[in-house]
Amino acid sequence: MAFLMKSMISNQVKNLGFGGGSEENKEEGGTSDPAAAHGMTREEYEEYQKQMIEEKMERDAAFTQKKAERACLRVHLREKYRLPKSEMDENQIQMAGDDVDLPEDLRKMVDEDQEEEEDKDSILGQIQNLQNMDLDTIKEKAQATFTEIKQTAEQKCCVM
C-alpha cells in the first residue's frame, strides 16, 4: 500500500513537470501500462478508476447542490428585502434541477423571522410595543407636538 501511494504521488509530481519519476522508470523498465505503473492488476486499476470517477461525480453533485441552496437563500433574501433578482442565482437553481430548498436550519431561522415580523405587524404586536415604551417619553412627545401645532396655528391666525 505504501508503494502504491509513493507511486501515485511520484506520478503526480512527474505529471506536473518536476521530474521525480526517473528512478521509477528504471525500476519498472519504462512500461506504458498505467496499471503496472501503479502496481496493480488491470482489473484492480479499472475498478480504482471507476471508483475515483464515481467519487468525483458525488462530490460534484454535492457541490452543485450546496451552490444551489446558497443561491436559493440569496433569492429568498432578495425577495424579502425587495432587492433586484440575480439571473446567476436562478441559473444555479435550474442547474440543480429546480429541486432545491433552503437547508433545514436556515428554513427554521427564516420561519422564526417571519413569525416575529408578523407579530410586530399585528395590532397585538403594536400594543405590546406600546407597553414597552416609557409613558413619560410618550407624554413628552405628545406635549411637544401639541405645543408645536399650537404655535403654528397662532402664527397663521391673527385672531388668536
Protein backbone atom coordinates (compact mmCIF):
# COMPACT_ATOMS: atom_id res chain seq x y z
CA MET A 1 0.00 0.00 0.00
CA ALA A 2 2.83 2.40 0.85
CA PHE A 3 4.44 1.61 -2.50
CA LEU A 4 1.15 2.39 -4.24
CA MET A 5 0.87 5.76 -2.50
CA LYS A 6 4.51 6.59 -3.27
CA SER A 7 3.96 5.59 -6.87
CA MET A 8 0.81 7.68 -7.19
CA ILE A 9 2.46 10.74 -5.65
CA SER A 10 5.58 10.45 -7.78
CA ASN A 11 3.42 10.04 -10.90
CA GLN A 12 1.51 13.19 -9.96
CA VAL A 13 4.78 15.06 -9.41
CA LYS A 14 6.07 13.74 -12.74
CA ASN A 15 2.89 14.88 -14.46
CA LEU A 16 3.40 18.37 -13.01
CA GLY A 17 6.76 18.51 -14.75
CA PHE A 18 9.03 18.34 -11.73
CA GLY A 19 10.67 15.10 -12.75
CA GLY A 20 10.83 12.71 -9.84
CA GLY A 21 9.74 9.68 -11.84
CA SER A 22 13.06 8.82 -13.46
CA GLU A 23 14.13 6.24 -10.87
CA GLU A 24 10.77 4.52 -11.08
CA ASN A 25 11.00 4.14 -14.85
CA LYS A 26 14.33 2.42 -14.32
CA GLU A 27 12.79 0.04 -11.77
CA GLU A 28 9.80 -0.87 -13.89
CA GLY A 29 11.60 -0.88 -17.19
CA GLY A 30 9.61 2.06 -18.61
CA THR A 31 6.29 0.22 -19.05
CA SER A 32 3.49 2.25 -20.60
CA ASP A 33 0.69 0.25 -18.93
CA PRO A 34 -0.86 2.50 -16.24
CA ALA A 35 -1.98 -0.48 -14.15
CA ALA A 36 1.56 -1.79 -13.96
CA ALA A 37 2.85 1.71 -13.21
CA HIS A 38 0.55 1.79 -10.16
CA GLY A 39 1.48 -1.72 -9.10
CA MET A 40 -1.99 -3.14 -9.73
CA THR A 41 -3.54 -5.70 -11.99
CA ARG A 42 -5.62 -4.47 -14.92
CA GLU A 43 -8.93 -5.26 -13.13
CA GLU A 44 -7.82 -3.53 -9.93
CA TYR A 45 -6.78 -0.46 -11.87
CA GLU A 46 -10.08 -0.30 -13.78
CA GLU A 47 -12.03 -0.69 -10.53
CA TYR A 48 -9.89 2.01 -8.96
CA GLN A 49 -10.54 4.36 -11.89
CA LYS A 50 -14.31 3.67 -11.71
CA GLN A 51 -14.31 4.37 -8.00
CA MET A 52 -12.42 7.64 -8.50
CA ILE A 53 -14.87 8.76 -11.19
CA GLU A 54 -17.89 7.88 -9.00
CA GLU A 55 -16.43 9.77 -6.03
CA LYS A 56 -15.74 12.80 -8.22
CA MET A 57 -19.31 12.73 -9.56
CA GLU A 58 -20.67 12.53 -5.99
CA ARG A 59 -18.51 15.46 -4.89
CA ASP A 60 -19.56 17.49 -7.93
CA ALA A 61 -23.24 16.74 -7.29
CA ALA A 62 -22.93 17.70 -3.62
CA PHE A 63 -21.08 20.89 -4.58
CA THR A 64 -23.74 21.81 -7.15
CA GLN A 65 -26.46 21.15 -4.56
CA LYS A 66 -24.75 23.40 -1.99
CA LYS A 67 -24.30 26.16 -4.57
CA ALA A 68 -27.99 25.90 -5.47
CA GLU A 69 -29.00 26.02 -1.79
CA ARG A 70 -26.93 29.17 -1.30
CA ALA A 71 -28.48 30.67 -4.43
CA CYS A 72 -31.93 29.78 -3.10
CA LEU A 73 -31.11 31.59 0.15
CA ARG A 74 -29.93 34.66 -1.76
CA VAL A 75 -33.12 34.63 -3.86
CA HIS A 76 -35.18 34.40 -0.68
CA LEU A 77 -33.33 37.32 0.91
CA ARG A 78 -33.69 39.38 -2.26
CA GLU A 79 -37.44 38.78 -2.21
CA LYS A 80 -37.66 39.59 1.49
CA TYR A 81 -35.79 42.88 1.18
CA ARG A 82 -37.18 43.67 -2.29
CA LEU A 83 -33.79 43.70 -4.00
CA PRO A 84 -33.32 43.07 -7.73
CA LYS A 85 -33.19 39.45 -8.85
CA SER A 86 -29.98 37.78 -9.98
CA GLU A 87 -30.01 35.71 -13.13
CA MET A 88 -26.89 33.85 -11.98
CA ASP A 89 -28.69 32.54 -8.87
CA GLU A 90 -31.68 31.44 -10.91
CA ASN A 91 -29.36 29.60 -13.31
CA GLN A 92 -27.64 27.79 -10.44
CA ILE A 93 -31.00 26.67 -9.09
CA GLN A 94 -32.02 25.42 -12.54
CA MET A 95 -28.72 23.52 -12.93
CA ALA A 96 -29.51 21.65 -9.73
CA GLY A 97 -32.83 20.58 -11.22
CA ASP A 98 -35.19 23.10 -9.60
CA ASP A 99 -35.41 20.60 -6.74
CA VAL A 100 -33.64 22.88 -4.29
CA ASP A 101 -34.92 24.13 -0.98
CA LEU A 102 -33.33 26.01 1.84
CA PRO A 103 -31.36 23.81 4.23
CA GLU A 104 -33.44 22.80 7.26
CA ASP A 105 -31.54 25.02 9.72
CA LEU A 106 -31.96 28.07 7.51
CA ARG A 107 -35.62 27.23 6.90
CA LYS A 108 -36.23 27.29 10.67
CA MET A 109 -34.44 30.62 11.02
CA VAL A 110 -36.44 32.16 8.18
CA ASP A 111 -39.72 30.88 9.61
CA GLU A 112 -38.88 32.33 13.02
CA ASP A 113 -38.04 35.70 11.45
CA GLN A 114 -41.31 35.72 9.55
CA GLU A 115 -43.28 34.92 12.71
CA GLU A 116 -41.54 37.76 14.57
CA GLU A 117 -42.29 40.21 11.75
CA GLU A 118 -45.92 39.12 11.58
CA ASP A 119 -46.24 39.57 15.34
CA LYS A 120 -44.77 43.08 15.12
CA ASP A 121 -47.10 43.99 12.25
CA SER A 122 -50.26 42.81 14.02
CA ILE A 123 -52.36 45.04 16.28
CA LEU A 124 -51.39 43.00 19.31
CA GLY A 125 -47.76 43.45 18.38
CA GLN A 126 -48.24 47.21 18.21
CA ILE A 127 -49.98 47.21 21.61
CA GLN A 128 -47.15 45.17 23.14
CA ASN A 129 -44.71 47.59 21.59
CA LEU A 130 -46.56 50.45 23.26
CA GLN A 131 -46.31 48.66 26.59
CA ASN A 132 -42.56 48.50 26.17
CA MET A 133 -42.33 52.28 25.67
CA ASP A 134 -41.82 54.66 28.53
CA LEU A 135 -45.05 56.56 29.33
CA ASP A 136 -43.14 59.71 30.30
CA THR A 137 -41.47 59.72 26.88
CA ILE A 138 -44.86 59.35 25.17
CA LYS A 139 -46.31 62.23 27.24
CA GLU A 140 -43.33 64.45 26.42
CA LYS A 141 -43.65 63.73 22.69
CA ALA A 142 -47.40 64.38 22.75
CA GLN A 143 -46.92 67.64 24.70
CA ALA A 144 -44.17 68.80 22.31
CA THR A 145 -46.33 68.00 19.29
CA PHE A 146 -49.32 69.82 20.80
CA THR A 147 -47.21 72.88 21.63
CA GLU A 148 -45.73 72.92 18.13
CA ILE A 149 -49.19 72.74 16.50
CA LYS A 150 -50.48 75.50 18.80
CA GLN A 151 -47.57 77.80 17.92
CA THR A 152 -48.02 77.16 14.20
CA ALA A 153 -51.73 77.93 14.47
CA GLU A 154 -51.06 81.15 16.41
CA GLN A 155 -48.60 82.32 13.75
CA LYS A 156 -51.05 81.70 10.91
CA CYS A 157 -54.15 83.04 12.65
CA CYS A 158 -54.19 86.66 13.75
CA VAL A 159 -57.41 86.32 15.76
CA MET A 160 -55.89 84.01 18.38
